[in-house]
Tab-separated table of C-alpha atoms in Angstrom:
chain	number	residue	atom	x	y	z
A	155	MET	CA	0.000	0.000	0.000
A	156	THR	CA	1.428	3.395	-0.956
A	157	ARG	CA	2.374	5.512	2.055
A	158	PRO	CA	1.042	9.071	2.146
A	159	ARG	CA	3.599	11.828	1.866
A	160	THR	CA	4.017	14.043	4.892
A	161	LEU	CA	2.915	17.604	4.104
A	162	LEU	CA	3.504	20.679	6.223
A	163	PRO	CA	0.347	22.385	7.578
A	164	SER	CA	1.214	25.524	5.657
A	165	ARG	CA	0.725	23.683	2.389
A	166	ARG	CA	-2.882	22.696	3.146
A	167	GLY	CA	-4.297	25.938	1.738
A	168	SER	CA	-2.618	25.418	-1.617
A	169	LEU	CA	-3.601	21.751	-1.557
A	170	ARG	CA	-7.257	22.714	-1.175
A	171	VAL	CA	-6.991	25.008	-4.229
A	172	VAL	CA	-5.445	22.238	-6.311
A	173	LEU	CA	-8.007	19.750	-5.041
A	174	LEU	CA	-10.958	22.028	-5.852
A	175	GLY	CA	-9.594	22.462	-9.354
A	176	LEU	CA	-9.397	18.706	-9.700
A	177	LEU	CA	-12.970	18.332	-8.479
A	178	VAL	CA	-14.319	20.813	-11.023
A	179	ALA	CA	-12.332	19.178	-13.813
A	180	VAL	CA	-13.695	15.737	-12.992
A	181	ALA	CA	-17.265	16.752	-12.176
A	182	ALA	CA	-17.993	18.680	-15.377
A	183	PRO	CA	-17.431	15.863	-17.895
A	184	LEU	CA	-19.108	13.363	-15.573
A	185	ALA	CA	-22.367	15.343	-15.467
A	186	ALA	CA	-22.513	15.395	-19.250
A	187	GLN	CA	-21.482	11.772	-19.762
A	188	PRO	CA	-24.278	9.680	-21.305
A	189	SER	CA	-22.505	6.312	-21.176
A	190	GLU	CA	-23.348	4.254	-18.066
A	191	ARG	CA	-20.162	2.201	-18.429
A	192	GLU	CA	-17.954	5.274	-18.660
A	193	ALA	CA	-19.852	6.933	-15.819
A	194	ARG	CA	-19.202	3.889	-13.650
A	195	ALA	CA	-15.509	3.962	-14.554
A	196	ARG	CA	-15.377	7.635	-13.584
A	197	LEU	CA	-17.079	6.795	-10.300
A	198	ASP	CA	-14.369	4.240	-9.581
A	199	ALA	CA	-11.694	6.849	-10.300
A	200	ILE	CA	-13.519	9.313	-8.044
A	201	GLY	CA	-13.254	6.886	-5.126
A	202	SER	CA	-9.490	6.702	-5.602
A	203	GLU	CA	-9.235	10.485	-5.748
A	204	ILE	CA	-11.265	10.827	-2.543
A	205	GLN	CA	-8.979	8.390	-0.762
A	206	ALA	CA	-5.800	10.079	-2.001
A	207	ALA	CA	-7.108	13.548	-1.138
A	208	THR	CA	-8.177	12.452	2.340
A	209	ARG	CA	-4.728	11.054	2.991
A	210	ARG	CA	-3.104	14.317	1.962
A	211	LEU	CA	-5.477	16.355	4.086
A	212	GLY	CA	-4.715	14.357	7.227
A	213	THR	CA	-1.474	16.244	7.902
A	214	THR	CA	-2.099	18.082	11.164
A	215	ARG	CA	0.576	18.170	13.839
A	216	GLU	CA	-0.998	15.194	15.598
A	217	ALA	CA	-1.141	13.163	12.391
A	218	GLN	CA	2.575	13.801	11.862
A	219	ASP	CA	3.403	12.363	15.277
A	220	GLU	CA	6.129	9.743	14.939
A	221	ALA	CA	4.422	7.152	17.118
A	222	THR	CA	1.161	7.549	15.211
A	223	ARG	CA	2.965	7.105	11.921
A	224	GLU	CA	4.609	3.977	13.288
A	225	LEU	CA	1.227	2.691	14.473
A	226	ARG	CA	-0.240	3.271	11.028
A	227	GLN	CA	2.635	1.437	9.336
A	228	VAL	CA	2.480	-1.521	11.737
A	229	GLU	CA	-1.308	-1.880	11.616
A	230	THR	CA	-1.327	-1.569	7.821
A	231	ALA	CA	1.320	-4.309	7.661
A	232	LEU	CA	-0.739	-6.373	10.107
A	233	GLY	CA	-3.757	-6.111	7.830
A	234	GLU	CA	-1.691	-7.236	4.850
A	235	THR	CA	-0.260	-10.128	6.891
A	236	HIS	CA	-3.745	-11.236	7.944
A	237	GLN	CA	-4.850	-11.111	4.303
A	238	ARG	CA	-1.905	-13.279	3.278
A	239	LEU	CA	-2.565	-15.718	6.133
A	240	ASP	CA	-6.210	-16.006	5.098
A	241	ALA	CA	-5.201	-16.547	1.479
A	242	ILE	CA	-2.756	-19.307	2.545
A	243	GLN	CA	-5.405	-20.993	4.673
A	244	GLN	CA	-7.949	-20.841	1.848
A	245	GLU	CA	-5.446	-22.320	-0.605
A	246	ARG	CA	-4.591	-25.077	1.888
A	247	GLN	CA	-8.255	-25.914	2.291
A	248	GLN	CA	-8.711	-26.024	-1.467
A	249	LEU	CA	-5.624	-28.204	-1.933
A	250	ASN	CA	-6.709	-30.558	0.842
A	251	ALA	CA	-10.086	-30.917	-0.872
A	252	GLU	CA	-8.328	-31.626	-4.182
A	253	VAL	CA	-6.052	-34.182	-2.512
A	254	ALA	CA	-9.046	-35.943	-0.976
A	255	GLN	CA	-10.755	-36.017	-4.378
A	256	LEU	CA	-7.616	-37.324	-6.086
A	257	GLU	CA	-7.223	-40.043	-3.462
A	258	ALA	CA	-10.847	-41.068	-3.998
A	259	VAL	CA	-10.209	-41.233	-7.751
A	260	ARG	CA	-7.065	-43.276	-7.162
A	261	THR	CA	-8.976	-45.753	-4.987
A	262	ALA	CA	-11.630	-46.110	-7.707
A	263	LEU	CA	-8.982	-46.541	-10.414
A	264	GLU	CA	-7.147	-49.196	-8.427
A	265	ALA	CA	-10.401	-51.080	-7.818
A	266	GLU	CA	-11.265	-50.887	-11.522
A	267	ARG	CA	-7.787	-52.066	-12.447
A	268	ALA	CA	-8.122	-55.047	-10.095
A	269	ASP	CA	-11.426	-55.957	-11.793
A	270	GLN	CA	-9.816	-55.749	-15.212
A	271	VAL	CA	-6.903	-57.926	-14.129
A	272	GLU	CA	-9.324	-60.506	-12.723
A	273	ALA	CA	-11.338	-60.538	-15.953
A	274	LEU	CA	-8.154	-60.902	-17.990
A	275	ASN	CA	-7.073	-63.835	-15.827
A	276	VAL	CA	-10.417	-65.563	-16.565
A	277	GLN	CA	-9.864	-65.108	-20.300
A	278	LEU	CA	-6.297	-66.349	-20.140
A	279	ASP	CA	-7.439	-69.392	-18.172
A	280	ALA	CA	-9.993	-70.177	-20.895
A	281	LEU	CA	-7.301	-69.915	-23.550
A	282	TYR	CA	-5.028	-72.160	-21.497
A	283	ARG	CA	-7.685	-74.851	-21.366
A	284	LEU	CA	-7.791	-74.853	-25.170
A	285	GLY	CA	-4.087	-75.586	-25.259
A	286	LEU	CA	-1.027	-73.807	-26.526
A	287	SER	CA	-2.070	-73.868	-30.206
A	288	PRO	CA	-5.879	-73.940	-30.408
A	289	GLN	CA	-5.909	-72.753	-34.026
A	290	LEU	CA	-3.744	-75.735	-35.082
A	291	LYS	CA	-6.087	-78.124	-33.281
A	292	LEU	CA	-9.025	-76.671	-35.147
A	293	LEU	CA	-7.313	-77.218	-38.481
A	294	LEU	CA	-6.526	-80.840	-37.634
A	295	ASN	CA	-10.016	-81.522	-36.296
A	296	GLN	CA	-11.978	-82.028	-39.550
A	297	ASP	CA	-14.824	-84.228	-38.310
A	298	ASP	CA	-17.362	-81.462	-37.372
A	299	PRO	CA	-17.355	-78.233	-39.506
A	300	ALA	CA	-20.101	-76.643	-37.373
A	301	ARG	CA	-18.091	-77.191	-34.241
A	302	LEU	CA	-15.065	-75.712	-36.009
A	303	ASP	CA	-17.024	-72.499	-36.704
A	304	ARG	CA	-18.230	-72.226	-33.131
A	305	LEU	CA	-14.748	-72.723	-31.706
A	306	GLN	CA	-13.232	-70.196	-34.123
A	307	THR	CA	-15.882	-67.627	-33.188
A	308	TYR	CA	-15.157	-68.246	-29.513
A	309	LEU	CA	-11.392	-67.872	-30.071
A	310	ASN	CA	-11.926	-64.616	-31.923
A	311	TYR	CA	-14.105	-63.332	-29.095
A	312	LEU	CA	-11.468	-64.231	-26.500
A	313	ALA	CA	-8.751	-62.510	-28.523
A	314	ARG	CA	-10.789	-59.299	-28.890
A	315	ALA	CA	-11.749	-59.336	-25.215
A	316	ARG	CA	-8.151	-59.903	-24.184
A	317	ASN	CA	-6.936	-56.996	-26.317
A	318	GLU	CA	-9.679	-54.746	-24.911
A	319	ARG	CA	-8.713	-55.682	-21.366
A	320	LEU	CA	-5.060	-54.981	-22.116
A	321	ASP	CA	-5.953	-51.577	-23.615
A	322	GLU	CA	-8.123	-50.796	-20.595
A	323	LEU	CA	-5.314	-51.773	-18.239
A	324	ALA	CA	-2.902	-49.509	-20.141
A	325	ARG	CA	-5.387	-46.607	-19.838
A	326	LEU	CA	-5.868	-47.233	-16.128
A	327	ASP	CA	-2.115	-47.412	-15.572
A	328	ALA	CA	-1.707	-44.038	-17.342
A	329	GLU	CA	-4.489	-42.478	-15.283
A	330	LEU	CA	-3.016	-43.847	-12.068
A	331	ALA	CA	0.394	-42.448	-12.989
A	332	ASP	CA	-1.159	-39.026	-13.702
A	333	ASN	CA	-3.101	-39.258	-10.450
A	334	ARG	CA	0.066	-39.973	-8.463
A	335	ARG	CA	1.863	-37.105	-10.221
A	336	GLN	CA	-0.926	-34.668	-9.267
A	337	LEU	CA	-0.926	-35.920	-5.684
A	338	HIS	CA	2.831	-35.382	-5.533
A	339	GLN	CA	2.455	-31.827	-6.861
A	340	ARG	CA	-0.292	-31.032	-4.376
A	341	GLY	CA	1.839	-32.447	-1.576
A	342	GLU	CA	4.808	-30.259	-2.546
A	343	ARG	CA	2.548	-27.190	-2.703
A	344	LEU	CA	1.104	-28.001	0.729
A	345	ASP	CA	4.636	-28.264	2.141
A	346	GLN	CA	5.442	-24.868	0.615
A	347	LEU	CA	2.268	-23.368	2.083
A	348	ALA	CA	3.183	-24.754	5.487
A	349	ASP	CA	6.537	-22.955	5.262
A	350	ASP	CA	4.795	-19.738	4.142
A	351	LEU	CA	2.317	-20.054	6.985
A	352	ALA	CA	5.088	-20.442	9.535
A	353	GLN	CA	6.920	-17.415	8.123
A	354	ARG	CA	3.791	-15.248	8.077
A	355	SER	CA	2.884	-16.346	11.588
A	356	SER	CA	6.342	-15.304	12.752
A	357	GLU	CA	5.926	-11.943	11.005
A	358	LEU	CA	2.529	-11.534	12.640
A	359	ALA	CA	3.953	-12.180	16.106
A	360	ALA	CA	6.722	-9.626	15.489
A	361	ARG	CA	4.227	-7.036	14.225
A	362	LEU	CA	1.957	-7.584	17.206
A	363	ALA	CA	4.889	-7.109	19.589
A	364	GLU	CA	5.836	-3.905	17.772
A	365	ARG	CA	2.252	-2.678	18.021
A	366	GLU	CA	2.210	-3.285	21.767
A	367	ARG	CA	5.414	-1.259	22.120
A	368	ILE	CA	3.936	1.650	20.162
A	369	LEU	CA	0.674	1.577	22.123
A	370	ALA	CA	2.629	1.618	25.388
A	371	GLU	CA	4.566	4.640	24.137
A	372	LEU	CA	1.365	6.425	23.174
A	373	GLY	CA	-0.210	5.570	26.529
A	374	ARG	CA	2.684	7.116	28.475
A	375	ARG	CA	1.927	10.477	26.884
A	376	TYR	CA	-1.320	10.867	28.772
A	377	SER	CA	-0.574	11.941	32.314
A	378	ASP	CA	-4.178	11.518	33.435
A	379	GLU	CA	-7.695	10.660	32.239
A	380	GLN	CA	-8.398	14.246	31.277
A	381	ALA	CA	-5.399	14.328	28.962
A	382	ARG	CA	-6.497	11.022	27.421
A	383	LEU	CA	-10.001	12.358	26.735
A	384	ALA	CA	-8.546	15.534	25.253
A	385	GLY	CA	-6.482	13.413	22.874
A	386	LEU	CA	-9.535	11.366	21.902
A	387	ASN	CA	-11.516	14.531	21.222
A	388	ARG	CA	-8.722	15.851	19.003
A	389	ASP	CA	-8.860	12.594	17.062
A	390	ARG	CA	-12.620	12.972	16.684
A	391	ASP	CA	-12.365	16.596	15.513
A	392	GLU	CA	-9.755	15.654	12.937
A	393	ALA	CA	-11.885	12.722	11.764
A	394	GLU	CA	-14.922	15.005	11.467
A	395	ARG	CA	-13.031	17.384	9.193
A	396	LEU	CA	-11.846	14.559	6.993
A	397	LEU	CA	-15.254	12.884	6.825
A	398	LYS	CA	-16.973	16.137	5.912
A	399	ARG	CA	-14.427	16.597	3.146
A	400	VAL	CA	-15.274	13.133	1.827
A	401	GLN	CA	-18.959	14.072	1.804
A	402	GLU	CA	-18.260	17.400	0.068
A	403	GLU	CA	-16.105	15.742	-2.560
A	404	LEU	CA	-18.768	13.151	-3.258
A	405	ALA	CA	-21.335	15.915	-3.718
A	406	ARG	CA	-19.072	17.880	-6.059
A	407	MET	CA	-17.458	15.113	-8.056
A	408	GLN	CA	-20.285	12.832	-9.069
A	409	ARG	CA	-23.777	13.212	-10.348
A	410	PRO	CA	-26.302	11.610	-7.967
A	411	PRO	CA	-25.776	7.830	-8.029
A	412	PRO	CA	-28.685	5.470	-8.672
A	413	SER	CA	-30.821	5.160	-5.554
A	414	THR	CA	-30.357	1.959	-3.550
A	415	ALA	CA	-33.674	2.628	-1.767
A	416	ILE	CA	-31.918	2.557	1.592
A	417	GLU	CA	-34.548	4.907	3.046
A	418	GLN	CA	-37.148	2.167	2.607
A	419	THR	CA	-35.096	-0.268	4.726
A	420	ARG	CA	-34.849	1.970	7.813
A	421	GLY	CA	-35.293	-0.136	10.924
A	422	ASP	CA	-34.862	-3.362	8.973
A	423	LEU	CA	-31.167	-3.353	8.015
A	424	PRO	CA	-29.110	-6.342	9.174
A	425	TRP	CA	-26.349	-5.905	11.740
A	426	PRO	CA	-22.886	-5.593	10.163
A	427	VAL	CA	-21.593	-8.094	12.731
A	428	GLN	CA	-23.123	-10.009	15.618
A	429	GLY	CA	-21.828	-9.070	19.057
A	430	SER	CA	-22.488	-7.134	22.224
A	431	VAL	CA	-22.859	-3.346	22.029
A	432	ALA	CA	-20.089	-1.761	24.108
A	433	SER	CA	-21.158	1.859	23.529
A	434	THR	CA	-24.188	3.479	21.923
A	435	PHE	CA	-24.781	6.639	19.919
A	436	ARG	CA	-23.558	9.801	21.696
A	437	ARG	CA	-22.270	7.782	24.660
A	438	GLY	CA	-18.860	6.697	23.426
A	439	ASP	CA	-15.540	8.511	23.825
A	440	GLY	CA	-13.576	10.196	21.067
A	441	VAL	CA	-14.269	8.874	17.576
A	442	HIS	CA	-16.806	6.416	19.023
A	443	ARG	CA	-19.255	9.133	20.020
A	444	ASN	CA	-21.139	9.301	16.704
A	445	GLY	CA	-21.904	5.597	16.276
A	446	ILE	CA	-22.008	2.270	18.075
A	447	LEU	CA	-19.185	-0.032	19.108
A	448	ILE	CA	-19.912	-3.738	18.661
A	449	GLN	CA	-17.585	-6.196	20.386
A	450	ALA	CA	-16.842	-9.363	18.406
A	451	GLY	CA	-14.007	-11.827	17.972
A	452	ALA	CA	-10.980	-10.831	15.919
A	453	GLY	CA	-11.337	-12.009	12.329
A	454	THR	CA	-15.151	-12.146	12.434
A	455	PRO	CA	-16.528	-11.209	8.971
A	456	VAL	CA	-18.075	-7.744	8.674
A	457	THR	CA	-20.847	-7.451	6.072
A	458	ALA	CA	-22.450	-4.560	4.226
A	459	VAL	CA	-25.848	-3.691	5.680
A	460	HIS	CA	-27.061	-2.485	2.264
A	461	ALA	CA	-25.940	-2.240	-1.342
A	462	GLY	CA	-23.446	0.520	-2.076
A	463	ARG	CA	-19.992	1.401	-3.312
A	464	VAL	CA	-16.673	1.638	-1.439
A	465	VAL	CA	-15.482	5.258	-1.406
A	466	PHE	CA	-12.763	4.951	1.231
A	467	ALA	CA	-10.641	2.064	2.516
A	468	ASP	CA	-7.536	3.127	4.391
A	469	TRP	CA	-6.036	3.694	7.833
A	470	MET	CA	-7.266	6.822	9.648
A	471	ARG	CA	-6.118	8.164	12.995
A	472	GLY	CA	-8.458	7.033	15.772
A	473	PHE	CA	-10.406	4.732	13.447
A	474	GLY	CA	-7.584	2.460	12.314
A	475	ASN	CA	-8.557	0.599	9.161
A	476	LEU	CA	-11.677	2.473	8.065
A	477	LEU	CA	-14.021	1.512	5.238
A	478	ILE	CA	-16.778	3.858	4.044
A	479	LEU	CA	-19.694	2.773	1.867
A	480	ASP	CA	-21.792	5.245	-0.116
A	481	HIS	CA	-25.347	3.911	-0.431
A	482	GLY	CA	-26.771	6.775	-2.452
A	483	ASP	CA	-29.581	8.995	-1.169
A	484	ASN	CA	-26.864	10.923	0.746
A	485	VAL	CA	-26.395	8.010	3.167
A	486	MET	CA	-22.984	6.554	4.083
A	487	THR	CA	-21.945	3.868	6.544
A	488	LEU	CA	-18.565	3.756	8.294
A	489	HIS	CA	-16.804	0.612	9.525
A	490	ALA	CA	-13.719	1.138	11.710
A	491	HIS	CA	-11.045	-0.840	13.606
A	492	LEU	CA	-11.064	-3.471	10.842
A	493	GLN	CA	-8.394	-6.127	10.897
A	494	GLN	CA	-8.287	-6.167	7.116
A	495	PHE	CA	-10.265	-5.094	4.053
A	496	SER	CA	-12.038	-7.576	1.782
A	497	THR	CA	-13.008	-4.914	-0.782
A	498	GLN	CA	-11.325	-1.965	-2.429
A	499	VAL	CA	-12.150	1.595	-3.392
A	500	GLY	CA	-14.605	1.846	-6.286
A	501	GLN	CA	-15.974	-1.670	-5.792
A	502	ALA	CA	-19.746	-2.127	-5.737
A	503	VAL	CA	-21.024	-4.320	-2.897
A	504	THR	CA	-24.332	-6.018	-2.214
A	505	ARG	CA	-26.264	-6.418	1.010
A	506	GLY	CA	-24.651	-9.109	3.148
A	507	GLN	CA	-21.349	-9.102	1.227
A	508	VAL	CA	-18.213	-9.423	3.381
A	509	ILE	CA	-16.275	-6.130	3.300
A	510	GLY	CA	-13.677	-6.827	6.001
A	511	THR	CA	-13.038	-8.500	9.335
A	512	VAL	CA	-13.233	-7.340	12.945
A	513	GLY	CA	-9.980	-6.124	14.457
A	514	ASN	CA	-8.521	-3.626	16.917
A	515	SER	CA	-6.669	-1.280	14.571
A	516	GLY	CA	-6.323	2.379	15.421
A	517	GLY	CA	-4.833	1.569	18.808
A	518	HIS	CA	-8.045	0.019	20.121
A	519	THR	CA	-7.437	-2.374	23.008
A	520	THR	CA	-9.998	-5.095	22.208
A	521	PRO	CA	-11.427	-6.461	18.937
A	522	ALA	CA	-14.582	-4.563	17.985
A	523	LEU	CA	-16.356	-2.945	15.072
A	524	TYR	CA	-17.182	0.732	15.217
A	525	PHE	CA	-20.251	1.324	13.014
A	526	GLU	CA	-21.604	4.716	12.035
A	527	VAL	CA	-24.378	5.970	9.746
A	528	ARG	CA	-24.206	9.433	8.176
A	529	ARG	CA	-26.963	11.225	6.338
A	530	ASN	CA	-26.118	14.383	4.422
A	531	GLY	CA	-22.763	14.236	6.179
A	532	ASP	CA	-24.255	14.285	9.686
A	533	PRO	CA	-24.041	11.279	12.053
A	534	ILE	CA	-27.355	9.683	13.026
A	535	ASP	CA	-28.170	6.863	15.440
A	536	PRO	CA	-27.389	3.553	13.670
A	537	GLN	CA	-29.839	1.698	15.901
A	538	GLY	CA	-32.655	3.596	14.243
A	539	TRP	CA	-31.670	1.943	10.953
A	540	ILE	CA	-30.650	-1.585	11.848
A	541	ALA	CA	-33.167	-4.203	12.984
A	542	ARG	CA	-33.858	-4.826	16.639
A	543	ARG	CA	-32.424	-8.078	17.984
């Protein structure tokens, strides 16, 4: 993932001018664009621009803090490591399923080969009973022409059947050899995946230890509870500025997206993750004040509560790994403290689709999902939108 460049606060005014120029340049052709495919492509590009602009705007003195930068780098690397670990586990599961299928095929092939060998033995035994040279005996036995014809027909049948059995055995031997070769390849790949898994697990342990060191350093900076709350409020104020900029850029840069009819689902939306609610709307501290915090196990899948499009997926101070979905109708949902992302900016998602997993990024102490709903840029109580349990 590309790291954002550190900008001095004095450059933010000029950045805003450049950004506004970019917005006007992108918005004008989009409004006049008749092609749905091209409009969708522009919408994807818009998401990337929003993410890049939001990164550049997050350059206050607090955001430039060395420990915070280190936390961002470590937690971003942790997310990538978790993604790689999940990919390794999925490939192992797939390979194990393939190995089991190949072994079942091998068992069937070996059983079929045994049947063919048994049938061939029966035919060879019949030929043996006729003697070493049955054709010569037929020629010498001139007393019954009808019997000669029957015996010749029988000999021809045995010869054809024997050749067919031999061909079938050759085919089975080739298939068994190919089966063993595939099993050997799958075994080698599984050994390689085991080595990769061990390496990634070691990296994960090192990253987690580094994260604990950084969190301890950040914790020492707060002399008392009042200082801690002041820091949390600064994080929230910074997040508010950035989130409002996202909303403003969406309004400027794109024509209204097709409605997803999210208004009609109010009070009936599914929960993004199942778990206990640790804090409710307007009762949490810092960045948690404008939504709800749902405690769940690390790695638990987080799903989209409604169809939409990813407009932001990156690390943000206070939120950690933050993913924002635009659902149209001026409604957005925020998902923070993710362990990793399962979607990317510009991607359309459907209701119930996995968009990430529960984590504790952003310096959070326990695994949880912070979930927020915004309408026209303003936070509203998520529990008025999602279904009662």
